[in-house]
Amino acid sequence: MLFSRRLMLGLAMAGALAFPALAEGPTEIDLFFPVPVDGKLARDMGTLIKEFNETHPDIKATAVYTGSYDDTLIKTRAAIKAGKPPAAVIMSANFLLDMQIENELTNLDSLIAADGTTKEQFLGQFFPALQGNAVINRSVYGVPFHNSTPLLYINAEQAKEAGLDPNKPPQTWAELTDWAKKLTRREGDKVTRWGIAIPCAYDYCGWMMETLTMSNGGRYYNEEFGGEVYYDTPSMLGALTWWNDLVTKHKVHAPGATPGPAVSTSFISGNAAMMMLSTGSLTYVRDNAKFAYKVAFIPRNVRNAVPIGGASLIIPAGLEADKQKAAWTLIKWMTSPEKSAWWSRATGYFAPNMAAYKTPDMIDFLSKNPDAKTAVEQLDVAKPWFATYKTVPVRKTLEDEVMLVLNGKKQPKEALAAAQKAADELLKPYNAETSLKLP
Amino acid sequence: MKLFKGLFEDAPLATRREITPKLGFALTVLFAIVWLIPFLWMVVATLRPASEGINAMAELMPSVKPTLDNIGDAWEIGDFPRYFLNTTFICTGILLVQFVTITLAGFAFARLAFAGKTLIFYLFLMQLMLVPVLLIVPNLRLVAQLGLYDTLTGVMMPFFASAFGTFLMRQAFEAIPTELEDAALIDGAGLLQRIRHIYVPLSLPSFSAFAIISVTSHWNDFLWPLMVINSPDKRPLTVGLSVFTATAEGTQAWGTIAAGTLMVIAPLLITFLIFQKRFISSFVTSGIK
């Protein structure tokens, strides 16, 4: 490897002497990508990048697999601090604010202006609900790539069997609780089928809490400012109490904090009749469910509302100009209607580029798979994904407490107070620098 | 059944009627079974056709029609021969350098007299208490400054010195009688010759115990190689495997994961089975039980 690279370098040098015009090789860039869904997508990502390299001879992009969303953030940050920033990263959409606060992101405004377009025109390609996680202080920092909303998945056959109409899915928490009770099967004290499953593992748990809190009329955090979270509020208390009631009072939800893959597995195997899960799992469910299923909006208690999930493409700070330009070309290509639509069909995430839904392939796909429309329709009530200063640790303060509640070790009220206290402590330095710093 | 015979019939007369050894034996068998279940599940899941569905996935009973499809799938998703090569290269590279550094450092702490010896030794031991994650950014910055970012050498470098190994060798060397060294000294052996011909051969069990610990821990390391390596052709097994096991928003192909995991642990497992006796005896004689 080393030898061949040296050989290449030698040849390039020789070439440089002979034909100065040919000396410049392609700009080599790295794209960091996490695999948030089925691992076979790592292969699809390889296909995508190969196609890009074939159509752009002046750029050589390498797709670098970087673990989960959280691992990707760690790796990107470490690489930036080590002076080796990657050219582009598929970054969890809610990490952008934290990275912008730490000066780790390239402001994309000038790249957009250099293309001769305005910010409004550029952002106008994407669903309006996605802008909250891409625009910070009126500057563009991220380009939406694959996005999700939570959905309610229903096993239609089990619903019919229980005398419920899967074409009229539950719309309120009251109806959902009622459905879950009717769908739960028991043999004596033993539950043989759970009515509903909601995932709670790091990353997912915070997202589900935001979903439930929003449907309960509340907010998770201050969308305008990165220093405040609203854990200890009535809307969140109501949400966590309802979730806890499903476990302890109604006994229709398995006790304990269940990770996402376990939830989808028990739904596919028929051990859970309903589940709340990302639209990112839709392709997996479609490929593996051996029964008719339905996807529906997340039911409301107070209002219909869901958070955005998924990832945006970013350019880290501190890159050379030529790499930045190459990364920008890659990003624009990946988020174009055709590529966006292709990736959406492969994963189940919805395509953030609205024009993707006007491509012939996508129209054809949607006519065969109407379930893929639900997440897009739900976008009308979608709001930004939780993002604060130190997003991951602040999120984990809540997740740790929610897990304790679901494991039966704490009551919702005291758990939320503890989470709020821990989060406030983490946010303190930022508030001291911003909201509490008085002239 | 020979085992039971050994316990009941062939046992020495004094212990034949005692309850404690039998209880101990029963507990050992119990623990062995508990340990074996996930392993068995992995083998069964690897050979189960995906068509039997996820329901069947949780069962321990092997499929009636076993298949090698999962292994094929895993093999196709990851470039396993290359991952194996990279991991082997990393583990042996680290171990070889470690052998040199821990021998010399261990000897210095065991036998040489120098100013601040105790203090430096305690500083060495303190390193054991640091969580490796804490050192990711400073280590990575150093690795990048040395031009080793995205190289296998970069993955190996932070582990060239080992506090644990130094401690282990110090203990081993201290147990060797100084008279042996004195005799060599009279015969005119230099410092390195004494280490080479007296200390090293007499501490072989400690070396092999350390080798096992070092190789298994670096074989399984995930986060650090993930940080250093960008090029797909330099991935070690753990990073390669996680390409299809790490999921955030949903789903998992259990059969493929089981197959991949089996391939990753197979070399370690086979080595263990072949050298079983030697492994165990090295732990016993080096005092780690």
PDB file of C-alpha atoms in Angstrom, chain A residues 167-349:
ATOM      1  CA  ASN A 167     -58.154   1.708   8.696  1.00  0.00           C
ATOM      2  CA  LYS A 168     -59.233   3.940  11.560  1.00  0.00           C
ATOM      3  CA  PRO A 169     -56.065   3.987  13.667  1.00  0.00           C
ATOM      4  CA  PRO A 170     -56.140   5.500  17.173  1.00  0.00           C
ATOM      5  CA  GLN A 171     -55.852   9.285  17.088  1.00  0.00           C
ATOM      6  CA  THR A 172     -55.670  10.151  20.767  1.00  0.00           C
ATOM      7  CA  TRP A 173     -53.798   8.723  23.723  1.00  0.00           C
ATOM      8  CA  ALA A 174     -57.124   7.554  25.163  1.00  0.00           C
ATOM      9  CA  GLU A 175     -57.864   5.576  22.013  1.00  0.00           C
ATOM     10  CA  LEU A 176     -54.317   4.265  21.860  1.00  0.00           C
ATOM     11  CA  THR A 177     -54.498   3.050  25.473  1.00  0.00           C
ATOM     12  CA  ASP A 178     -57.802   1.388  24.677  1.00  0.00           C
ATOM     13  CA  TRP A 179     -56.330  -0.314  21.580  1.00  0.00           C
ATOM     14  CA  ALA A 180     -53.285  -1.463  23.517  1.00  0.00           C
ATOM     15  CA  LYS A 181     -55.521  -3.014  26.197  1.00  0.00           C
ATOM     16  CA  LYS A 182     -57.577  -4.854  23.595  1.00  0.00           C
ATOM     17  CA  LEU A 183     -54.487  -6.055  21.753  1.00  0.00           C
ATOM     18  CA  THR A 184     -52.627  -7.376  24.799  1.00  0.00           C
ATOM     19  CA  ARG A 185     -52.965 -11.133  25.236  1.00  0.00           C
ATOM     20  CA  ARG A 186     -52.525 -12.829  28.591  1.00  0.00           C
ATOM     21  CA  GLU A 187     -52.357 -16.380  29.854  1.00  0.00           C
ATOM     22  CA  GLY A 188     -52.940 -16.019  33.560  1.00  0.00           C
ATOM     23  CA  ASP A 189     -50.352 -13.542  34.787  1.00  0.00           C
ATOM     24  CA  LYS A 190     -48.094 -14.096  31.839  1.00  0.00           C
ATOM     25  CA  VAL A 191     -48.324 -11.720  28.894  1.00  0.00           C
ATOM     26  CA  THR A 192     -48.056 -13.502  25.553  1.00  0.00           C
ATOM     27  CA  ARG A 193     -48.490 -10.418  23.415  1.00  0.00           C
ATOM     28  CA  TRP A 194     -47.921  -6.779  24.306  1.00  0.00           C
ATOM     29  CA  GLY A 195     -50.302  -4.105  23.085  1.00  0.00           C
ATOM     30  CA  ILE A 196     -47.634  -1.556  22.368  1.00  0.00           C
ATOM     31  CA  ALA A 197     -43.844  -1.172  22.378  1.00  0.00           C
ATOM     32  CA  ILE A 198     -41.996   2.152  22.606  1.00  0.00           C
ATOM     33  CA  PRO A 199     -38.188   2.085  22.392  1.00  0.00           C
ATOM     34  CA  CYS A 200     -35.983   3.586  25.075  1.00  0.00           C
ATOM     35  CA  ALA A 201     -32.229   3.372  24.551  1.00  0.00           C
ATOM     36  CA  TYR A 202     -29.658   6.140  24.284  1.00  0.00           C
ATOM     37  CA  ASP A 203     -30.578   8.497  21.457  1.00  0.00           C
ATOM     38  CA  TYR A 204     -33.964   6.869  20.840  1.00  0.00           C
ATOM     39  CA  CYS A 205     -35.278   7.456  24.357  1.00  0.00           C
ATOM     40  CA  GLY A 206     -34.810  11.222  24.239  1.00  0.00           C
ATOM     41  CA  TRP A 207     -36.487  11.336  20.838  1.00  0.00           C
ATOM     42  CA  MET A 208     -39.504   9.362  22.058  1.00  0.00           C
ATOM     43  CA  MET A 209     -39.793  11.588  25.147  1.00  0.00           C
ATOM     44  CA  GLU A 210     -39.774  14.615  22.866  1.00  0.00           C
ATOM     45  CA  THR A 211     -42.459  12.985  20.713  1.00  0.00           C
ATOM     46  CA  LEU A 212     -44.734  12.267  23.669  1.00  0.00           C
ATOM     47  CA  THR A 213     -44.133  15.672  25.272  1.00  0.00           C
ATOM     48  CA  MET A 214     -44.954  17.465  22.032  1.00  0.00           C
ATOM     49  CA  SER A 215     -48.157  15.458  21.571  1.00  0.00           C
ATOM     50  CA  ASN A 216     -48.957  16.495  25.121  1.00  0.00           C
ATOM     51  CA  GLY A 217     -48.782  20.170  24.144  1.00  0.00           C
ATOM     52  CA  GLY A 218     -45.297  20.801  25.448  1.00  0.00           C
ATOM     53  CA  ARG A 219     -41.771  21.562  24.342  1.00  0.00           C
ATOM     54  CA  TYR A 220     -38.594  19.718  25.207  1.00  0.00           C
ATOM     55  CA  TYR A 221     -36.198  22.647  24.967  1.00  0.00           C
ATOM     56  CA  ASN A 222     -35.992  26.274  23.950  1.00  0.00           C
ATOM     57  CA  GLU A 223     -35.939  26.149  20.139  1.00  0.00           C
ATOM     58  CA  GLU A 224     -34.488  29.654  19.933  1.00  0.00           C
ATOM     59  CA  PHE A 225     -31.694  29.316  22.458  1.00  0.00           C
ATOM     60  CA  GLY A 226     -29.361  26.468  23.402  1.00  0.00           C
ATOM     61  CA  GLY A 227     -29.274  26.991  27.174  1.00  0.00           C
ATOM     62  CA  GLU A 228     -32.684  25.782  28.381  1.00  0.00           C
ATOM     63  CA  VAL A 229     -34.484  22.444  28.588  1.00  0.00           C
ATOM     64  CA  TYR A 230     -38.000  21.949  29.941  1.00  0.00           C
ATOM     65  CA  TYR A 231     -37.802  18.597  31.707  1.00  0.00           C
ATOM     66  CA  ASP A 232     -39.579  19.529  34.912  1.00  0.00           C
ATOM     67  CA  THR A 233     -42.807  20.755  33.304  1.00  0.00           C
ATOM     68  CA  PRO A 234     -46.431  19.548  33.403  1.00  0.00           C
ATOM     69  CA  SER A 235     -46.416  18.534  29.723  1.00  0.00           C
ATOM     70  CA  MET A 236     -43.381  16.301  30.155  1.00  0.00           C
ATOM     71  CA  LEU A 237     -44.614  14.945  33.482  1.00  0.00           C
ATOM     72  CA  GLY A 238     -47.898  14.009  31.828  1.00  0.00           C
ATOM     73  CA  ALA A 239     -46.057  12.306  28.970  1.00  0.00           C
ATOM     74  CA  LEU A 240     -43.779  10.246  31.195  1.00  0.00           C
ATOM     75  CA  THR A 241     -46.643   9.364  33.552  1.00  0.00           C
ATOM     76  CA  TRP A 242     -48.701   8.069  30.620  1.00  0.00           C
ATOM     77  CA  TRP A 243     -45.757   5.984  29.358  1.00  0.00           C
ATOM     78  CA  ASN A 244     -45.220   4.645  32.882  1.00  0.00           C
ATOM     79  CA  ASP A 245     -48.956   3.922  33.236  1.00  0.00           C
ATOM     80  CA  LEU A 246     -48.826   1.751  30.100  1.00  0.00           C
ATOM     81  CA  VAL A 247     -46.259  -0.351  31.943  1.00  0.00           C
ATOM     82  CA  THR A 248     -47.433  -0.369  35.572  1.00  0.00           C
ATOM     83  CA  LYS A 249     -51.153   0.484  35.528  1.00  0.00           C
ATOM     84  CA  HIS A 250     -52.486  -0.929  32.247  1.00  0.00           C
ATOM     85  CA  LYS A 251     -49.725  -3.537  31.842  1.00  0.00           C
ATOM     86  CA  VAL A 252     -49.843  -3.303  28.040  1.00  0.00           C
ATOM     87  CA  HIS A 253     -46.188  -2.278  27.530  1.00  0.00           C
ATOM     88  CA  ALA A 254     -43.288  -4.514  28.555  1.00  0.00           C
ATOM     89  CA  PRO A 255     -41.456  -3.208  31.641  1.00  0.00           C
ATOM     90  CA  GLY A 256     -37.877  -2.024  31.293  1.00  0.00           C
ATOM     91  CA  ALA A 257     -36.132   0.156  28.730  1.00  0.00           C
ATOM     92  CA  THR A 258     -36.246  -1.616  25.348  1.00  0.00           C
ATOM     93  CA  PRO A 259     -33.770  -0.732  22.587  1.00  0.00           C
ATOM     94  CA  GLY A 260     -35.046   0.041  19.069  1.00  0.00           C
ATOM     95  CA  PRO A 261     -33.962  -3.219  17.409  1.00  0.00           C
ATOM     96  CA  ALA A 262     -35.727  -5.252  20.115  1.00  0.00           C
ATOM     97  CA  VAL A 263     -38.906  -3.253  19.522  1.00  0.00           C
ATOM     98  CA  SER A 264     -38.882  -3.834  15.766  1.00  0.00           C
ATOM     99  CA  THR A 265     -38.032  -7.499  16.316  1.00  0.00           C
ATOM    100  CA  SER A 266     -40.965  -8.045  18.654  1.00  0.00           C
ATOM    101  CA  PHE A 267     -43.306  -6.215  16.266  1.00  0.00           C
ATOM    102  CA  ILE A 268     -42.159  -8.290  13.277  1.00  0.00           C
ATOM    103  CA  SER A 269     -42.492 -11.493  15.269  1.00  0.00           C
ATOM    104  CA  GLY A 270     -46.014 -10.577  16.388  1.00  0.00           C
ATOM    105  CA  ASN A 271     -45.098 -10.254  20.063  1.00  0.00           C
ATOM    106  CA  ALA A 272     -46.065  -6.582  20.076  1.00  0.00           C
ATOM    107  CA  ALA A 273     -49.208  -5.524  18.220  1.00  0.00           C
ATOM    108  CA  MET A 274     -48.239  -1.840  17.874  1.00  0.00           C
ATOM    109  CA  MET A 275     -45.000   0.095  18.085  1.00  0.00           C
ATOM    110  CA  MET A 276     -43.822   3.670  17.922  1.00  0.00           C
ATOM    111  CA  LEU A 277     -40.721   3.767  15.748  1.00  0.00           C
ATOM    112  CA  SER A 278     -38.931   5.890  13.195  1.00  0.00           C
ATOM    113  CA  THR A 279     -40.006   5.901   9.572  1.00  0.00           C
ATOM    114  CA  GLY A 280     -36.348   4.934   9.036  1.00  0.00           C
ATOM    115  CA  SER A 281     -37.390   1.374   9.915  1.00  0.00           C
ATOM    116  CA  LEU A 282     -40.144   1.266   7.314  1.00  0.00           C
ATOM    117  CA  THR A 283     -38.174  -0.549   4.604  1.00  0.00           C
ATOM    118  CA  TYR A 284     -37.113  -3.174   7.139  1.00  0.00           C
ATOM    119  CA  VAL A 285     -40.702  -3.697   8.290  1.00  0.00           C
ATOM    120  CA  ARG A 286     -41.930  -3.866   4.681  1.00  0.00           C
ATOM    121  CA  ASP A 287     -39.305  -6.490   3.812  1.00  0.00           C
ATOM    122  CA  ASN A 288     -39.781  -8.633   6.906  1.00  0.00           C
ATOM    123  CA  ALA A 289     -43.395  -8.393   8.095  1.00  0.00           C
ATOM    124  CA  LYS A 290     -45.285 -11.538   7.161  1.00  0.00           C
ATOM    125  CA  PHE A 291     -48.604  -9.848   7.962  1.00  0.00           C
ATOM    126  CA  ALA A 292     -50.556  -6.799   6.808  1.00  0.00           C
ATOM    127  CA  TYR A 293     -49.500  -3.696   8.706  1.00  0.00           C
ATOM    128  CA  LYS A 294     -50.522  -0.045   8.841  1.00  0.00           C
ATOM    129  CA  VAL A 295     -48.591   3.085   9.674  1.00  0.00           C
ATOM    130  CA  ALA A 296     -50.308   6.050  11.250  1.00  0.00           C
ATOM    131  CA  PHE A 297     -49.641   9.446  12.810  1.00  0.00           C
ATOM    132  CA  ILE A 298     -48.456   9.531  16.406  1.00  0.00           C
ATOM    133  CA  PRO A 299     -51.663   9.961  18.484  1.00  0.00           C
ATOM    134  CA  ARG A 300     -52.140  13.163  20.465  1.00  0.00           C
ATOM    135  CA  ASN A 301     -53.191  13.986  23.975  1.00  0.00           C
ATOM    136  CA  VAL A 302     -53.347  17.741  23.431  1.00  0.00           C
ATOM    137  CA  ARG A 303     -52.168  18.349  19.849  1.00  0.00           C
ATOM    138  CA  ASN A 304     -50.667  16.532  16.875  1.00  0.00           C
ATOM    139  CA  ALA A 305     -46.952  17.212  16.825  1.00  0.00           C
ATOM    140  CA  VAL A 306     -43.752  15.219  16.219  1.00  0.00           C
ATOM    141  CA  PRO A 307     -40.039  16.010  16.168  1.00  0.00           C
ATOM    142  CA  ILE A 308     -37.841  15.681  13.112  1.00  0.00           C
ATOM    143  CA  GLY A 309     -35.148  13.001  13.236  1.00  0.00           C
ATOM    144  CA  GLY A 310     -32.421  11.799  10.936  1.00  0.00           C
ATOM    145  CA  ALA A 311     -29.313  13.476   9.627  1.00  0.00           C
ATOM    146  CA  SER A 312     -27.963  16.441   7.696  1.00  0.00           C
ATOM    147  CA  LEU A 313     -24.777  16.850   5.697  1.00  0.00           C
ATOM    148  CA  ILE A 314     -22.270  19.259   7.188  1.00  0.00           C
ATOM    149  CA  ILE A 315     -18.822  20.591   6.344  1.00  0.00           C
ATOM    150  CA  PRO A 316     -16.525  20.796   9.390  1.00  0.00           C
ATOM    151  CA  ALA A 317     -14.546  23.969  10.065  1.00  0.00           C
ATOM    152  CA  GLY A 318     -10.862  24.220   9.216  1.00  0.00           C
ATOM    153  CA  LEU A 319     -10.800  22.650   5.737  1.00  0.00           C
ATOM    154  CA  GLU A 320      -8.665  23.775   2.797  1.00  0.00           C
ATOM    155  CA  ALA A 321     -10.615  25.695   0.151  1.00  0.00           C
ATOM    156  CA  ASP A 322     -10.337  23.014  -2.558  1.00  0.00           C
ATOM    157  CA  LYS A 323     -11.616  20.265  -0.232  1.00  0.00           C
ATOM    158  CA  GLN A 324     -14.430  22.530   0.915  1.00  0.00           C
ATOM    159  CA  LYS A 325     -15.439  23.091  -2.687  1.00  0.00           C
ATOM    160  CA  ALA A 326     -15.292  19.373  -3.462  1.00  0.00           C
ATOM    161  CA  ALA A 327     -17.368  18.598  -0.345  1.00  0.00           C
ATOM    162  CA  TRP A 328     -19.959  21.149  -1.423  1.00  0.00           C
ATOM    163  CA  THR A 329     -20.198  19.487  -4.848  1.00  0.00           C
ATOM    164  CA  LEU A 330     -20.681  16.110  -3.156  1.00  0.00           C
ATOM    165  CA  ILE A 331     -23.334  17.479  -0.794  1.00  0.00           C
ATOM    166  CA  LYS A 332     -25.322  19.101  -3.573  1.00  0.00           C
ATOM    167  CA  TRP A 333     -25.161  15.877  -5.579  1.00  0.00           C
ATOM    168  CA  MET A 334     -26.261  13.689  -2.656  1.00  0.00           C
ATOM    169  CA  THR A 335     -29.209  15.937  -1.805  1.00  0.00           C
ATOM    170  CA  SER A 336     -30.396  16.314  -5.415  1.00  0.00           C
ATOM    171  CA  PRO A 337     -33.953  15.062  -6.070  1.00  0.00           C
ATOM    172  CA  GLU A 338     -32.852  11.824  -7.794  1.00  0.00           C
ATOM    173  CA  LYS A 339     -30.249  10.707  -5.222  1.00  0.00           C
ATOM    174  CA  SER A 340     -32.393  11.815  -2.322  1.00  0.00           C
ATOM    175  CA  ALA A 341     -35.278   9.788  -3.725  1.00  0.00           C
ATOM    176  CA  TRP A 342     -33.100   6.716  -4.305  1.00  0.00           C
ATOM    177  CA  TRP A 343     -31.778   6.769  -0.747  1.00  0.00           C
ATOM    178  CA  SER A 344     -35.298   7.250   0.616  1.00  0.00           C
ATOM    179  CA  ARG A 345     -36.516   4.147  -1.193  1.00  0.00           C
ATOM    180  CA  ALA A 346     -33.558   2.143   0.055  1.00  0.00           C
ATOM    181  CA  THR A 347     -33.975   3.159   3.696  1.00  0.00           C
ATOM    182  CA  GLY A 348     -37.504   4.263   4.481  1.00  0.00           C
ATOM    183  CA  TYR A 349     -36.347   7.716   5.552  1.00  0.00           C
TER     184      TYR A 349
END
